[in-house]
């Protein structure tokens, strides 16, 4: 008899198979027991009929505790009433690992309790669906960049540089030197772009931000493409194509997860239409001021109410272009005719999910960059390798970073970024 994963059920209808699973829930009458099972790939129902299995197996089934691990044997059948679509008619049942007093019961629990039990909470159907969407976004990311001629390059995690500002750094000892956990792989990806043309990275990044919002993690994963011989307008096209591709692949490949999450497919479909709208920072400020945001002045960074208002003015993700130089990092390309802004763009997700991409064209002039490094209070010796890139065949180049967790949160339609990563690192939480 074949051992299968229930996700492959449609290939095995009518066959008798064996599945390793855990008991998520159960209900029973005197003659029939319904086991709610999960095997890691999906949630499905197992049906135990007393007259078919006999008294002993039926009693065993009836008394299974939540999260007991079992091997079930039985016939795969179609089950049009369930979300999953297939069930197993159980003929044999063996307990592999017992479970007593599982803390997460089917009743409602508070968030703190669930976060304390994150190692178990991951087993629940909603968390399961979110992780499938996360996995699909990662898979589609590799597909998109590989088919568009990018090569994956891995920047270091332990670094001596601070691309995104010196205030949010995790510092650690590197023998007798100081080192930081990477805030962004960008500077290394620029070196890689000068070596390989089009590159992308995917890895963990760290920000010691004291922000306790539904969009901020201390440790998050970023996808950072960098492209040589490319200006900002072309980069915006890559960005919108990439994001639309992610949405399309989630629609195509995450049916079950979208059902579990109750995510409206018609809403997601709007995000596959190109191009995405673009608005300048200047116009965004004017739009906010016209609509009663008295707190915002030209030169301010946007907070989440501002981003949400701007996003709600459009039906798709929107690019905000060319922010004030004073609120952006040192490496961005200066505007050709204006002193006060740089050539950059943030992509703001719809529905209040905030910024999912930050990117820019990069400054390529050696003297200008050196000046900026000094003006930002950075130690030029630590950046001399980076400045080398502007000495030996410096070319126009541009890149961006997409925050994986914000994207997962948005496409899943969930409230808070903490559920988009298996073990979130938050302000005041490093357990479990
Ligand atoms: O806008 P950021 O800071 O841009 C960079 O780091 C650039 N060096 C990227 C590049 O051009 N290669 O971060 C990029 C994205 C944000 O748009 C957001 O989606 C995500 O990373 N992000 C966070 N996600 C979760 N928690 C946080 N604390 C985040 N900070 C940024
Ligand atoms: Mg940003």
CSV table of N, CA and C and ligand atoms in Angstrom, one decimal, residues 163-164 183-187 189 205 207 209 211 215-226 328-329 331-332 346-347 354-360 362 399-407 417, ligand 1:
chain,number,residue,atom,x,y,z
A,163,UNK,N,24.0,50.7,5.2
A,163,UNK,CA,23.3,51.4,4.1
A,163,UNK,C,22.1,52.2,4.4
A,164,UNK,N,21.3,51.8,5.3
A,164,UNK,CA,20.0,52.4,5.6
A,164,UNK,C,20.0,53.3,6.8
A,183,UNK,N,21.4,45.3,7.3
A,183,UNK,CA,20.1,46.0,7.1
A,183,UNK,C,19.6,45.8,5.7
A,184,UNK,N,20.5,45.6,4.8
A,184,UNK,CA,20.2,45.5,3.4
A,184,UNK,C,21.4,45.0,2.7
A,185,UNK,N,21.3,44.1,1.7
A,185,UNK,CA,22.4,43.6,0.9
A,185,UNK,C,22.9,44.6,-0.2
A,186,UNK,N,22.2,45.7,-0.3
A,186,UNK,CA,22.3,46.5,-1.5
A,186,UNK,C,23.7,46.8,-2.0
A,187,UNK,N,24.5,47.3,-1.1
A,187,UNK,CA,25.8,47.8,-1.5
A,187,UNK,C,26.6,46.7,-2.1
A,189,UNK,N,25.2,44.1,-3.5
A,189,UNK,CA,24.6,43.7,-4.8
A,189,UNK,C,25.0,44.7,-5.9
A,205,UNK,N,17.3,40.3,6.7
A,205,UNK,CA,17.8,41.6,7.1
A,205,UNK,C,17.3,42.0,8.4
A,207,UNK,N,16.6,45.1,11.4
A,207,UNK,CA,16.5,46.6,11.8
A,207,UNK,C,16.2,46.7,13.2
A,209,UNK,N,14.7,48.7,14.9
A,209,UNK,CA,13.7,49.8,14.9
A,209,UNK,C,12.8,49.6,16.1
A,211,UNK,N,9.9,50.3,16.5
A,211,UNK,CA,8.5,50.5,16.0
A,211,UNK,C,7.7,49.3,16.3
A,215,UNK,N,3.2,46.6,10.6
A,215,UNK,CA,4.1,46.5,9.4
A,215,UNK,C,5.5,46.2,9.7
A,216,UNK,N,6.0,46.3,11.0
A,216,UNK,CA,7.4,46.2,11.3
A,216,UNK,C,7.8,45.0,12.0
A,217,UNK,N,8.9,44.4,11.4
A,217,UNK,CA,9.5,43.3,12.1
A,217,UNK,C,11.0,43.7,12.4
A,218,UNK,N,11.6,43.0,13.3
A,218,UNK,CA,13.0,43.3,13.6
A,218,UNK,C,13.9,42.5,12.6
A,219,UNK,N,13.5,41.3,12.3
A,219,UNK,CA,14.1,40.5,11.4
A,219,UNK,C,13.2,40.2,10.2
A,220,UNK,N,13.5,40.6,9.0
A,220,UNK,CA,12.6,40.3,7.9
A,220,UNK,C,13.5,39.9,6.7
A,221,UNK,N,12.8,39.3,5.7
A,221,UNK,CA,13.5,38.8,4.5
A,221,UNK,C,13.2,39.8,3.3
A,222,UNK,N,14.3,40.0,2.6
A,222,UNK,CA,14.2,41.0,1.5
A,222,UNK,C,14.7,40.4,0.2
A,223,UNK,N,14.1,40.7,-0.9
A,223,UNK,CA,14.5,40.4,-2.3
A,223,UNK,C,15.1,41.6,-2.8
A,224,UNK,N,16.4,41.6,-3.2
A,224,UNK,CA,17.0,42.8,-3.7
A,224,UNK,C,17.7,42.6,-5.1
A,225,UNK,N,17.0,43.0,-6.1
A,225,UNK,CA,17.5,43.0,-7.5
A,225,UNK,C,18.4,44.3,-7.7
A,226,UNK,N,19.4,44.1,-8.5
A,226,UNK,CA,20.2,45.3,-8.9
A,226,UNK,C,20.6,45.1,-10.4
A,328,UNK,N,16.3,60.5,2.6
A,328,UNK,CA,16.7,59.2,2.0
A,328,UNK,C,18.2,58.9,2.1
A,329,UNK,N,18.6,57.7,2.0
A,329,UNK,CA,20.0,57.3,2.2
A,329,UNK,C,21.0,58.0,1.2
A,331,UNK,N,23.1,57.0,-0.9
A,331,UNK,CA,23.6,56.4,-2.2
A,331,UNK,C,22.7,56.7,-3.4
A,332,UNK,N,21.6,57.5,-3.2
A,332,UNK,CA,20.6,57.7,-4.3
A,332,UNK,C,21.1,58.7,-5.2
A,346,UNK,N,9.1,54.5,-4.0
A,346,UNK,CA,8.5,53.5,-3.1
A,346,UNK,C,7.3,53.0,-3.8
A,347,UNK,N,7.1,51.6,-3.7
A,347,UNK,CA,5.8,51.1,-4.1
A,347,UNK,C,4.9,50.9,-2.9
A,354,UNK,N,0.8,49.4,3.1
A,354,UNK,CA,2.0,50.3,3.2
A,354,UNK,C,3.0,49.9,2.2
A,355,UNK,N,4.2,50.4,2.4
A,355,UNK,CA,5.3,50.3,1.5
A,355,UNK,C,5.8,48.9,1.4
A,356,UNK,N,5.8,48.3,0.2
A,356,UNK,CA,6.4,47.0,0.0
A,356,UNK,C,7.7,47.0,-0.7
A,357,UNK,N,7.9,48.1,-1.5
A,357,UNK,CA,9.2,48.2,-2.2
A,357,UNK,C,9.8,49.5,-2.0
A,358,UNK,N,11.1,49.6,-1.7
A,358,UNK,CA,11.9,50.8,-1.7
A,358,UNK,C,13.0,50.6,-2.7
A,359,UNK,N,13.2,51.6,-3.6
A,359,UNK,CA,14.3,51.5,-4.6
A,359,UNK,C,14.7,52.8,-5.1
A,360,UNK,N,15.8,52.8,-5.9
A,360,UNK,CA,16.3,54.0,-6.5
A,360,UNK,C,17.3,53.7,-7.6
A,362,UNK,N,21.1,54.7,-8.6
A,362,UNK,CA,22.2,54.9,-7.6
A,362,UNK,C,23.1,56.0,-8.2
A,399,UNK,N,18.2,49.7,-8.6
A,399,UNK,CA,17.8,48.5,-7.9
A,399,UNK,C,16.7,48.8,-6.9
A,400,UNK,N,16.3,47.7,-6.2
A,400,UNK,CA,15.2,47.9,-5.3
A,400,UNK,C,15.1,46.7,-4.3
A,401,UNK,N,14.4,46.9,-3.2
A,401,UNK,CA,14.2,45.8,-2.3
A,401,UNK,C,12.7,45.6,-2.0
A,402,UNK,N,12.3,44.4,-2.1
A,402,UNK,CA,10.9,44.1,-1.8
A,402,UNK,C,10.9,43.3,-0.5
A,403,UNK,N,10.1,43.8,0.5
A,403,UNK,CA,9.9,43.2,1.8
A,403,UNK,C,9.0,42.0,1.7
A,404,UNK,N,9.6,40.8,1.9
A,404,UNK,CA,8.8,39.5,1.7
A,404,UNK,C,7.5,39.5,2.6
A,405,UNK,N,7.8,39.8,3.9
A,405,UNK,CA,6.6,39.7,4.9
A,405,UNK,C,5.5,40.6,4.6
A,406,UNK,N,5.8,41.9,4.2
A,406,UNK,CA,4.8,42.8,3.9
A,406,UNK,C,4.0,42.3,2.7
A,407,UNK,N,4.7,41.7,1.7
A,407,UNK,CA,4.0,41.2,0.5
A,407,UNK,C,3.1,40.0,0.9
A,417,UNK,N,1.7,41.8,10.2
A,417,UNK,CA,2.9,41.2,9.6
A,417,UNK,C,3.5,40.0,10.5
B,1,LIG,O1,12.9,50.8,1.9
B,1,LIG,P1,14.0,49.9,2.5
B,1,LIG,O2,14.7,50.3,3.7
B,1,LIG,O3,15.1,49.8,1.3
B,1,LIG,C1,16.3,49.2,1.3
B,1,LIG,O4,16.7,48.6,2.3
B,1,LIG,C2,17.1,49.4,0.1
B,1,LIG,N1,18.5,49.2,0.4
B,1,LIG,C3,16.6,48.3,-0.9
B,1,LIG,C4,17.3,48.3,-2.2
B,1,LIG,O5,17.2,49.3,-3.0
B,1,LIG,N2,18.1,47.3,-2.5
B,1,LIG,O6,13.5,48.5,2.6
B,1,LIG,C5,12.9,47.8,1.5
B,1,LIG,C6,11.6,47.1,1.9
B,1,LIG,C7,10.5,48.0,2.3
B,1,LIG,O7,9.8,48.6,1.2
B,1,LIG,C8,9.6,47.1,3.1
B,1,LIG,O8,8.8,46.3,2.3
B,1,LIG,C9,10.6,46.2,3.8
B,1,LIG,O9,11.8,46.2,3.0
B,1,LIG,N3,10.9,46.6,5.2
B,1,LIG,C10,10.4,45.9,6.3
B,1,LIG,N4,9.6,44.9,6.4
B,1,LIG,C11,9.3,44.5,7.6
B,1,LIG,N5,9.8,45.1,8.8
B,1,LIG,C12,10.6,46.2,8.7
B,1,LIG,N6,11.1,46.7,9.8
B,1,LIG,C13,11.0,46.6,7.4
B,1,LIG,N7,11.8,47.6,6.9
B,1,LIG,C14,11.7,47.6,5.6
